[in-house]
CSV table of C-alpha atoms and ligand atoms in Angstrom, one decimal:
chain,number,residue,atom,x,y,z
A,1,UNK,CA,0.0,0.0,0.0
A,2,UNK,CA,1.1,3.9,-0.8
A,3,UNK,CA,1.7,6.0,2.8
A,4,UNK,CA,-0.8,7.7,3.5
A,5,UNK,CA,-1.1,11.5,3.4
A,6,UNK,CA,-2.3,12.2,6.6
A,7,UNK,CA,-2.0,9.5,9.5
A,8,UNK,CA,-3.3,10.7,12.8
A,9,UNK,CA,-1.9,7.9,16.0
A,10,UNK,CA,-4.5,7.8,18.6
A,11,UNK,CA,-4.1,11.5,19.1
A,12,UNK,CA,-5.8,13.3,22.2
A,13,UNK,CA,-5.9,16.9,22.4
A,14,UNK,CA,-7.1,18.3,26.3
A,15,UNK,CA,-7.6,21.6,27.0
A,16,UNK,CA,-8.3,23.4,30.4
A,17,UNK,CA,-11.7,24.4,30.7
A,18,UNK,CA,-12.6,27.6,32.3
A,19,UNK,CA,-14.7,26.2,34.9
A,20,UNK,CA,-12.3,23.8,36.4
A,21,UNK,CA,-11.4,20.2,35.1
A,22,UNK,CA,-10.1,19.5,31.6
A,23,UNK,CA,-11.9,18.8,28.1
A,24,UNK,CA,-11.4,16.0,25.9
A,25,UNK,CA,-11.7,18.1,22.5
A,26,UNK,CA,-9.8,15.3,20.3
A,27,UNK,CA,-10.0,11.9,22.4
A,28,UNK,CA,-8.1,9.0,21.2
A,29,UNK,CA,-8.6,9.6,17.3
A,30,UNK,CA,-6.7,7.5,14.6
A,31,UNK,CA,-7.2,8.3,10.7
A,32,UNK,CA,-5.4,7.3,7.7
A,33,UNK,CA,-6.0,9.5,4.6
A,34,UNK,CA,-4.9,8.1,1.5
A,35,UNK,CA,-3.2,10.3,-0.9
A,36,UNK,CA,-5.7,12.6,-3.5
A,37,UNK,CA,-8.7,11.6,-1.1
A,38,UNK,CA,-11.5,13.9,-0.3
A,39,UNK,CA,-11.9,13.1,3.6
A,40,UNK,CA,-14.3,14.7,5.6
A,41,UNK,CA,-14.7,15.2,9.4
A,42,UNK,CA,-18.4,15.3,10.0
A,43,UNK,CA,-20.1,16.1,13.5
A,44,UNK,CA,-22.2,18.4,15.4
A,45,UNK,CA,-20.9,21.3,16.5
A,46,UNK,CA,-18.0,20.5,19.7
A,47,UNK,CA,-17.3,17.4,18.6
A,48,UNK,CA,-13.4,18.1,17.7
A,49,UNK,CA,-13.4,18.8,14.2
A,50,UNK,CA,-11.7,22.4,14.4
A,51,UNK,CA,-9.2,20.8,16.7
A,52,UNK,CA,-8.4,17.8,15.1
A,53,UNK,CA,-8.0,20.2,11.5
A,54,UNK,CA,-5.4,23.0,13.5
A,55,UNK,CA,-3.6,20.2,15.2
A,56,UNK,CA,-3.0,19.1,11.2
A,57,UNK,CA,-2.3,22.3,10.4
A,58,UNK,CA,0.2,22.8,13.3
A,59,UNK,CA,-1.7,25.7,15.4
A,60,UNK,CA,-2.5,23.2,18.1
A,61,UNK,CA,0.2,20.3,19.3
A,62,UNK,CA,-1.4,17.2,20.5
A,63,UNK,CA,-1.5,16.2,24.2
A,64,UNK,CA,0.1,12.9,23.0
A,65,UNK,CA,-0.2,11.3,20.2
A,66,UNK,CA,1.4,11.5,16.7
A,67,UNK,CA,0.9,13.3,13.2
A,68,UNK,CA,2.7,12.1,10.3
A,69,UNK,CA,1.8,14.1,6.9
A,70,UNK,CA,3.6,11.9,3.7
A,71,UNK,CA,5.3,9.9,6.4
A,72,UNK,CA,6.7,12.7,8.5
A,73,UNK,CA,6.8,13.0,12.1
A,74,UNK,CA,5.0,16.5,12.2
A,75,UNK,CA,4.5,17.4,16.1
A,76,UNK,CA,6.9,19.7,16.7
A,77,UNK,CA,7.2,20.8,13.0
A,78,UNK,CA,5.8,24.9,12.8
A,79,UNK,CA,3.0,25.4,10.7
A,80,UNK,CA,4.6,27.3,8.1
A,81,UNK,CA,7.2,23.8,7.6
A,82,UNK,CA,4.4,21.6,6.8
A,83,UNK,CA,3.3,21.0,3.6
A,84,UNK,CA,-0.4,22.3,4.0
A,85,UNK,CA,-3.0,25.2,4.0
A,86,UNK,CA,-6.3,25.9,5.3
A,87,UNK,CA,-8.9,27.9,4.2
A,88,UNK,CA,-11.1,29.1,7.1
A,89,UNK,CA,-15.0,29.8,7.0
A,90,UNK,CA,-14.6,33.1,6.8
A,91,UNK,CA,-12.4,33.7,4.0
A,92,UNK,CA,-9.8,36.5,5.6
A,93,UNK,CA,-8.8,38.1,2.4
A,94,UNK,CA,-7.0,41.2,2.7
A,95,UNK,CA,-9.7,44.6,2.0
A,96,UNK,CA,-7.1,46.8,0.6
A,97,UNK,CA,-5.4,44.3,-1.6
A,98,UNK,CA,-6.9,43.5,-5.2
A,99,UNK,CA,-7.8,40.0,-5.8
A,100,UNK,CA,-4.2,39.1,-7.5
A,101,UNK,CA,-2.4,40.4,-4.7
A,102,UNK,CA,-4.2,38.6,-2.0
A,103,UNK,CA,-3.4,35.2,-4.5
A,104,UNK,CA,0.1,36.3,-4.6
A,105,UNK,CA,0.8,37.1,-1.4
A,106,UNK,CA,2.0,33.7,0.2
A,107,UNK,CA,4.5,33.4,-2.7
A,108,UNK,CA,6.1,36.8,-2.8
A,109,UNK,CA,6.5,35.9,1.2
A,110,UNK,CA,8.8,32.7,-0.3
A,111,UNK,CA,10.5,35.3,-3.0
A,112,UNK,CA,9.3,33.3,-6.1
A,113,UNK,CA,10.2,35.7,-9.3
A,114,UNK,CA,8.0,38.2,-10.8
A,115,UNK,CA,7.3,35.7,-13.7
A,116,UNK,CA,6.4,32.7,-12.3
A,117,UNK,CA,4.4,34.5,-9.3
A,118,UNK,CA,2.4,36.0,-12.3
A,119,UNK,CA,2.4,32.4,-14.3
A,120,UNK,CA,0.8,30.5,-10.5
A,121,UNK,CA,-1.8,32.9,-9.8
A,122,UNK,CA,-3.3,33.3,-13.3
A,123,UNK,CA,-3.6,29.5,-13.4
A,124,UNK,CA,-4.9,29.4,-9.7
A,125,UNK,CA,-7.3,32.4,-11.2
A,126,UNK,CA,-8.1,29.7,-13.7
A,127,UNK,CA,-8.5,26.6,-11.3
A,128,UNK,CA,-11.5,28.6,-9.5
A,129,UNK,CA,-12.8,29.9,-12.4
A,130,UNK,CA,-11.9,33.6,-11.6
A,131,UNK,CA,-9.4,35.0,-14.7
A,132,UNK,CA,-9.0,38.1,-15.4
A,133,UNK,CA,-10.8,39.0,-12.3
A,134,UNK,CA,-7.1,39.7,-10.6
A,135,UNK,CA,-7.8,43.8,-10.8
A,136,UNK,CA,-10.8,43.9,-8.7
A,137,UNK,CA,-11.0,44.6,-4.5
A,138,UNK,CA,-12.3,41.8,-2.6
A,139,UNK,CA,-14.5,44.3,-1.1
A,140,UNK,CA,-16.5,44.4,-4.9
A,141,UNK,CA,-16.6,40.3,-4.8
A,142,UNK,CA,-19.7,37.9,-4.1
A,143,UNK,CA,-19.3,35.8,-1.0
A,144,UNK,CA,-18.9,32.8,-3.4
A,145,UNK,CA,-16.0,35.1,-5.5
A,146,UNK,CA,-14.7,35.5,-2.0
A,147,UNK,CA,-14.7,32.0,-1.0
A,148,UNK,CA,-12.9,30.9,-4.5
A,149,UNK,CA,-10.6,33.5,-4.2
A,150,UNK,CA,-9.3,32.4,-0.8
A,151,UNK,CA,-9.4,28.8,-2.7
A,152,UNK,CA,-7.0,30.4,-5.1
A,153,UNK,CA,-4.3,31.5,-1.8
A,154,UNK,CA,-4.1,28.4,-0.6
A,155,UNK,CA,-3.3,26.4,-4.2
A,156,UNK,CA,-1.3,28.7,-5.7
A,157,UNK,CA,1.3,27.6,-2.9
A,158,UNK,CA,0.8,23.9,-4.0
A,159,UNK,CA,0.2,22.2,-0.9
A,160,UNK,CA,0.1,18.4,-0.3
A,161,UNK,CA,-2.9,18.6,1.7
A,162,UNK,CA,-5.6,21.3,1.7
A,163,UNK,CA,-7.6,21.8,5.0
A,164,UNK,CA,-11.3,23.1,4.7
A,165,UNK,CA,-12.9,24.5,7.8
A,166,UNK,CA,-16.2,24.8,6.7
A,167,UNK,CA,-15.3,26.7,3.8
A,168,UNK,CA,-19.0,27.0,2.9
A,169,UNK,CA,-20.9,27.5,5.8
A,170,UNK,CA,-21.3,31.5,4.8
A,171,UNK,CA,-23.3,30.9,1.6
A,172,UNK,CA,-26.5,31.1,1.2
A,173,UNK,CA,-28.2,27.1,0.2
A,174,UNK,CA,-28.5,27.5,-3.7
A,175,UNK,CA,-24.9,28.7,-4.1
A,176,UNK,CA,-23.4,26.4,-1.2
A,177,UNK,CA,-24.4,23.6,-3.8
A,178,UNK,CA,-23.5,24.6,-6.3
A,179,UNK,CA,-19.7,25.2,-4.5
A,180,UNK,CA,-19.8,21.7,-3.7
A,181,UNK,CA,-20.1,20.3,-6.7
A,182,UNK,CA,-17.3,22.7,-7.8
A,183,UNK,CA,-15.0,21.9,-4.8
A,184,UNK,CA,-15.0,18.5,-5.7
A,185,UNK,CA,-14.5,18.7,-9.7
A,186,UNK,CA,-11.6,20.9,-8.6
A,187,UNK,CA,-10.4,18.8,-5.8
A,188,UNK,CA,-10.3,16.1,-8.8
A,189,UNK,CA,-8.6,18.2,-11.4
A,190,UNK,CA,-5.8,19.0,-8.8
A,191,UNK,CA,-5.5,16.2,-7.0
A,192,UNK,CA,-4.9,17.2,-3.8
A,193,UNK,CA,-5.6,15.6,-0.4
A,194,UNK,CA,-8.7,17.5,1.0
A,195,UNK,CA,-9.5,17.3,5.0
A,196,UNK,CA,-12.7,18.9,4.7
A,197,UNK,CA,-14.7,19.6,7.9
A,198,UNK,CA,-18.6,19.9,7.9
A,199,UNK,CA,-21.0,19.7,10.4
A,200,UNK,CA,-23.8,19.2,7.6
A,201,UNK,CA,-24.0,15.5,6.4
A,202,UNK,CA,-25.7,15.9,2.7
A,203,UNK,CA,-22.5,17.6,2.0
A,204,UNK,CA,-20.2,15.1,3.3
A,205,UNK,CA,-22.3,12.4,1.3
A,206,UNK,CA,-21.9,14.7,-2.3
A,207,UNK,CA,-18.3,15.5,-2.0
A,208,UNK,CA,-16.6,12.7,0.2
A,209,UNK,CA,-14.5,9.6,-0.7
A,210,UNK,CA,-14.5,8.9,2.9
A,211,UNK,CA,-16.0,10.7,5.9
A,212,UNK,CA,-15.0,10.2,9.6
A,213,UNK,CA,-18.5,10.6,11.5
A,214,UNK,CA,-17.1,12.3,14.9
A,215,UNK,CA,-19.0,12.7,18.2
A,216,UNK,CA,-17.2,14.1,21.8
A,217,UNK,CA,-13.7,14.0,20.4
A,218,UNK,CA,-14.1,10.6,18.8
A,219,UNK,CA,-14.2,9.2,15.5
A,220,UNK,CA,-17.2,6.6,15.7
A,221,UNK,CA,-17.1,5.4,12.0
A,222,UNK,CA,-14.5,6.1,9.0
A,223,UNK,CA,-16.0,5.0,5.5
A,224,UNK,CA,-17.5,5.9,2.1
A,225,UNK,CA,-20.7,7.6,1.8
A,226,UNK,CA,-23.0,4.8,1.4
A,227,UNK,CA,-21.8,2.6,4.1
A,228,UNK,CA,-22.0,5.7,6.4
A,229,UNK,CA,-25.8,6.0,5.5
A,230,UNK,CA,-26.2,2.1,4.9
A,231,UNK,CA,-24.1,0.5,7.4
A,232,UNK,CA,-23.7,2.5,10.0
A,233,UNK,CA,-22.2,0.7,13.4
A,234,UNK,CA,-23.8,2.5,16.0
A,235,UNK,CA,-27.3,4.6,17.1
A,236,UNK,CA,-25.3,7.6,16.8
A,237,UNK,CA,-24.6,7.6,13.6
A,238,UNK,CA,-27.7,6.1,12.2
A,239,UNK,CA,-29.2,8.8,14.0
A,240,UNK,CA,-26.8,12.1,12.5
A,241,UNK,CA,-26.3,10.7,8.6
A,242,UNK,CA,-30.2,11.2,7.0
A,243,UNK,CA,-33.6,10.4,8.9
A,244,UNK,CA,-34.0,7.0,10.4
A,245,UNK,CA,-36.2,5.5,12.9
A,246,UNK,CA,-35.8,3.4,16.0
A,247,UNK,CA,-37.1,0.2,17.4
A,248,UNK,CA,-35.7,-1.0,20.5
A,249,UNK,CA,-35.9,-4.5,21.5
A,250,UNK,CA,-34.4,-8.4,22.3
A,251,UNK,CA,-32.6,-10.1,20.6
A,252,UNK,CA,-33.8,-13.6,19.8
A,253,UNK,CA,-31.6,-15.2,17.5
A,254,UNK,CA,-29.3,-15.1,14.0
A,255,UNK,CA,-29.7,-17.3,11.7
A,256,UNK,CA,-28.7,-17.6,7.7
A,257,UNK,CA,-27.1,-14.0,8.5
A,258,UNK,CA,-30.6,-12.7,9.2
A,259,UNK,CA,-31.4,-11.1,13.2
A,260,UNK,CA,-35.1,-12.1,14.9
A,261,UNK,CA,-35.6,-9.4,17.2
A,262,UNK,CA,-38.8,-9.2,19.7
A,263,UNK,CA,-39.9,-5.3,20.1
A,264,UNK,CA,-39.9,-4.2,23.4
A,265,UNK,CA,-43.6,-3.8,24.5
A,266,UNK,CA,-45.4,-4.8,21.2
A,267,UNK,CA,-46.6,-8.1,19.6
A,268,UNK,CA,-43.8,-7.9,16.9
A,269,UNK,CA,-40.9,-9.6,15.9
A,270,UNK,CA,-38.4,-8.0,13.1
A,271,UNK,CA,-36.3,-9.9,10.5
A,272,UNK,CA,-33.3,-7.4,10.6
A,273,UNK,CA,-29.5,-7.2,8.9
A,274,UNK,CA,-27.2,-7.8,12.0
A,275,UNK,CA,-24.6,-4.9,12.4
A,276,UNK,CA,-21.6,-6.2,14.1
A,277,UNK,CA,-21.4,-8.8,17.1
A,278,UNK,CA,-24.4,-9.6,18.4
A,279,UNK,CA,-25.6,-12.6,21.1
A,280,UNK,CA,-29.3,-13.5,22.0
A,281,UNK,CA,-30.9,-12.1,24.4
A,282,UNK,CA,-28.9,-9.2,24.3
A,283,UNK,CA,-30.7,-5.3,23.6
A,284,UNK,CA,-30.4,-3.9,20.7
A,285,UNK,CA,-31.8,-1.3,18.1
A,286,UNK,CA,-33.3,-1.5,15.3
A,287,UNK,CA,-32.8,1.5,12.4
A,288,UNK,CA,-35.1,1.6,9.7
A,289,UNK,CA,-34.5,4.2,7.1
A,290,UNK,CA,-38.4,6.2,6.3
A,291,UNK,CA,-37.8,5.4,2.1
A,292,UNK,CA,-36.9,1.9,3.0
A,293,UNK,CA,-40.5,0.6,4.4
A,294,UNK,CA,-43.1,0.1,1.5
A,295,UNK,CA,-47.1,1.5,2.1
A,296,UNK,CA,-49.6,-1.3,1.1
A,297,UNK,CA,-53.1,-1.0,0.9
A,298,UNK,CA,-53.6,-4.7,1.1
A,299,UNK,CA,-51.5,-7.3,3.2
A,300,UNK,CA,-48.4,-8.1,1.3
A,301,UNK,CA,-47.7,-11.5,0.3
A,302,UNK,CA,-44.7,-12.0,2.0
A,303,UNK,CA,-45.0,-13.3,5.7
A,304,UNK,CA,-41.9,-11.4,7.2
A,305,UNK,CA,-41.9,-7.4,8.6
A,306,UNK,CA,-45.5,-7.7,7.9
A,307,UNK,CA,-47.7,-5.1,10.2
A,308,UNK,CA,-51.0,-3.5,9.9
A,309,UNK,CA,-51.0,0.4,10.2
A,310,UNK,CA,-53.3,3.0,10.4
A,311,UNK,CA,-51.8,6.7,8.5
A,312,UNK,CA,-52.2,9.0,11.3
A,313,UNK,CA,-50.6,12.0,9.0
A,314,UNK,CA,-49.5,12.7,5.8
A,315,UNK,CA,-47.1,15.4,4.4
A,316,UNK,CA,-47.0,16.2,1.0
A,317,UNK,CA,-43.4,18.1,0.2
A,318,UNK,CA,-43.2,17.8,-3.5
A,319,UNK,CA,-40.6,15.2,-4.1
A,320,UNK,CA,-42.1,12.7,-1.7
A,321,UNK,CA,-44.8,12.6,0.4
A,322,UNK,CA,-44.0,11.5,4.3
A,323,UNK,CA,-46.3,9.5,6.3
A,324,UNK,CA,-46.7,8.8,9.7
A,325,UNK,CA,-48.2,5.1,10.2
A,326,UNK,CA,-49.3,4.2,14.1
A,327,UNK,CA,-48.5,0.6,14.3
A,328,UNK,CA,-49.7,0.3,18.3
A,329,UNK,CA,-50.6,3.5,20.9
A,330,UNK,CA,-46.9,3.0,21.7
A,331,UNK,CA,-45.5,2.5,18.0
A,332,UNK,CA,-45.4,5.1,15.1
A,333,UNK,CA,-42.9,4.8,11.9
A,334,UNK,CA,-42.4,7.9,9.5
A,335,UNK,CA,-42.7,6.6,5.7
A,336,UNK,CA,-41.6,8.3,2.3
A,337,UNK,CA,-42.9,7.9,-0.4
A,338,UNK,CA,-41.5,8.9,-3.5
A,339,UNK,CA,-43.8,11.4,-5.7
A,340,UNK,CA,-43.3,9.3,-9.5
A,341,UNK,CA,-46.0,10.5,-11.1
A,342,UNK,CA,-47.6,14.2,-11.7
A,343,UNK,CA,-51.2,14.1,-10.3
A,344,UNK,CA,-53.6,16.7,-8.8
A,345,UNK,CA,-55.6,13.8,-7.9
A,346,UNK,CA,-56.1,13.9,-3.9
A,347,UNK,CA,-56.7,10.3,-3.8
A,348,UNK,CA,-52.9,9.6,-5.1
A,349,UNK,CA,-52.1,9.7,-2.1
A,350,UNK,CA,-52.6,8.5,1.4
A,351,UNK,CA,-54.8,9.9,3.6
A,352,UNK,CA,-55.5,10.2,7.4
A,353,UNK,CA,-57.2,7.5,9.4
A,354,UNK,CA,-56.4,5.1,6.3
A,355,UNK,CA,-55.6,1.6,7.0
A,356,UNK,CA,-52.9,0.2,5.4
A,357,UNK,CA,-50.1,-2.5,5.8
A,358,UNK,CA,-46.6,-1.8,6.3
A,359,UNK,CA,-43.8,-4.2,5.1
A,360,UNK,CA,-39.5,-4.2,4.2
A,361,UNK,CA,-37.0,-6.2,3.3
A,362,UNK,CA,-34.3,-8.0,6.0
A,363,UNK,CA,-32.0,-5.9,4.3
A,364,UNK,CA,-33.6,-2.5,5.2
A,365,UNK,CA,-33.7,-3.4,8.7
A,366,UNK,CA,-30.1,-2.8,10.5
A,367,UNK,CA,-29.9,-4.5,14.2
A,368,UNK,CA,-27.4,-2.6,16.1
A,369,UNK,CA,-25.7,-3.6,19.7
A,370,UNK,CA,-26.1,-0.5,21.0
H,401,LIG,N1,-8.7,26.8,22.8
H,401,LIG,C1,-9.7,26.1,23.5
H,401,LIG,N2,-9.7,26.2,24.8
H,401,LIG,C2,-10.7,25.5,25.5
H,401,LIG,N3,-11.5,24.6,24.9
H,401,LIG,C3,-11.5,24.5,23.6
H,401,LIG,C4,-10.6,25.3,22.8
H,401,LIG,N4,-10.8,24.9,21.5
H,401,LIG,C5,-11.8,24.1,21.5
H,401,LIG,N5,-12.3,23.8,22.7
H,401,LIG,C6,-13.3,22.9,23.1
H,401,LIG,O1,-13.0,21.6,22.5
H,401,LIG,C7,-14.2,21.0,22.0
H,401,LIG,C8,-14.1,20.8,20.5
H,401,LIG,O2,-14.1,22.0,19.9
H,401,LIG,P1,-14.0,22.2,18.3
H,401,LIG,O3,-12.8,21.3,17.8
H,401,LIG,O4,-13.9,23.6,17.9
H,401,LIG,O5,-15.3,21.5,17.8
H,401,LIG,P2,-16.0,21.6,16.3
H,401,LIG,O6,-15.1,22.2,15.4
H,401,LIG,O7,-16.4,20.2,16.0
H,401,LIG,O8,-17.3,22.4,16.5
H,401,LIG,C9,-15.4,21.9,22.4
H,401,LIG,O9,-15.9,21.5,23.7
H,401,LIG,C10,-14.7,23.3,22.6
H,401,LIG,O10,-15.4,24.1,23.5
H,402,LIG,MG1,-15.4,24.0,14.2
């Protein structure tokens, strides 16, 4: 196997908290990023991404712990030795500079000649799809010109790795998508490493190779996008990537790779996918994604996650329609249902108080040990 570009040893990171005591902002964490990947670090908000990106970046040192970058030690290497650059939320462009001398900056620091300085930044102008823009203030730029423009600083200097900070948390929806799908083509073209932290998932799914799915300074899952939403190995992340919903309950038994849990409190037994080791008898939770479970209006033939429903509310929100099913007074399941046909027809739909029949597939049912 090629090194890895970024390889992050079981690195905690402790600071002193104000009130007393310590905080475990990075706890334990251990990453490989393979060269040219787009990695993300996706969590809510305190979970350690910022910390785990400046302790890449060299702002922070870990408490213990190592960080190699291309097989280099880098703990006690400066930031301004390592072969990275970050590019921060807000973009920090200079106001009174024009938008080739903020690109230009970082390499007149190194004393690159006139020439080539000129040669970098008109193809770093080019890479964000900015030329002939270098005359203009940053104050006269879009928050999206501003955000490519910072881009632009932190390529022209070549780095191995680029980190992202949220790079697009200050744009508005519409244009935020559209950056993403931009970020990645360019993070393609150039073939850089990208560390990318996000604390929104649907942009780690559309622009990740890999994402780490952090929570209270640890990294709970590393993998692609769809076995993040798929397969994830714990409640917590089942619960943070997309929509899902719980069923608690026993375990009774695995057979032919297939789980039979009991639900706690309810006349049903569930046919699931186990995730990880499991034993019978033992709790567990079940997480069943809303457009995974088919809406019947007669019993399905099949005699397995079979249950009899009543709609107790339906949401129509143009691409699908979401409905809430009560299974039991205890028991409700949220449902989507994709919208695959234009109709004005009211009766397309589901309605309240209908009676209908629930089903899904083994597959569609991940049993989880905790
Ligand atoms: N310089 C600091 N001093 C004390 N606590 C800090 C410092 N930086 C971060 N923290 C704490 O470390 C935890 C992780 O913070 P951070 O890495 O910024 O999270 P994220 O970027 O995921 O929102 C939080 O509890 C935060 O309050
Ligand atoms: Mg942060």
């Amino acid at each position: 196997m090629t090194e890895p570009a970024v390889e992050v040893r079981d690195v905690v990171k402790q600071f002193p908290n104000p009130g007393g005591g310590i905080v475990n902002a990075v706890d334990h964490v251990t990453l490989q990023i393979r060269d040219g990947e787009f990695f993300s670090l996706l969590g809510p908000s305190g979970c350690g991404k910022t910390t785990t990106l400046r302790m890449l970046a060299g702002f922070e040192r870990p408490t213990s712990g190592e960080i190699y970058i291309k097989g280099q030690l880098m703990n006690s290497t400066p930031p301004y030795a390592r072969p990275v650059n970050m590019v921060f939320q807000n973009y920090a462009l200079f106001p009174h500079m024009n938008v080739f001398q903020n690109v230009a900056f970082g390499l007149e620091m190194e004393r690159v000649s006139r020439a080539e300085i000129h040669r970098r930044v008109e193809e770093a102008l080019a890479l964000v799809r900015m030329s002939g823009m270098g005359a203009r203030r940053s104050s006269q730029l879009s928050g999206g010109q501003q955000q490519r423009i910072a881009l632009a600083r932190a390529l022209v200097k070549r780095p191995a790795v680029l980190l992202l900070d949220e790079p697009l948390g200050a744009l508005d929806l519409k244009l935020r998508k559209e950056m993403q799908l931009e970020l990645k083509a360019l993070q393609q073209q150039v073939g850089i490493t990208f560390v990318y932290v996000t604390h929104d998932q649907e942009e780690a799914l559309t622009m990740s190779d890999r994402i780490a799915v952090m929570s209270q300074g640890r990294a709970l899952q590393v993998g692609p996008p769809a076995e993040i939403y798929e397969r994830p190995n714990c409640r917590f992340v089942a619960d943070f990537i997309g929509e899902t919903n719980f069923l608690q309950g026993t375990l009774i038994g695995i057979e032919a790779g297939h789980a039979t849990v009991a639900v706690t409190n309810e006349d049903m037994q569930v046919i699931g996918l186990p995730g990880g080791d499991l034993h019978p008898g033992q709790q567990v939770t079940i997480s069943v994604r809303p457009e995974k479970i088919r809406l019947l209006t007669e019993p399905p033939y099949v005699n397995v996650n079979r249950f009899p429903a009543r709609v107790q509310d339906v949401s129509y929100i143009g691409s699908d329609t979401r409905v809430l099913v009560r299974l039991s007074p205890s028991l409700t399941l949220s449902v989507w249902e994709q919208n695959r046909i234009s109709t004005l027809d009211p009766n397309a739909y589901f309605t309240r108080g209908q009676e209908v029949w629930l089903t899904w597939l083994p597959e569609n049912a991940l049993v989880l040990g905790e």
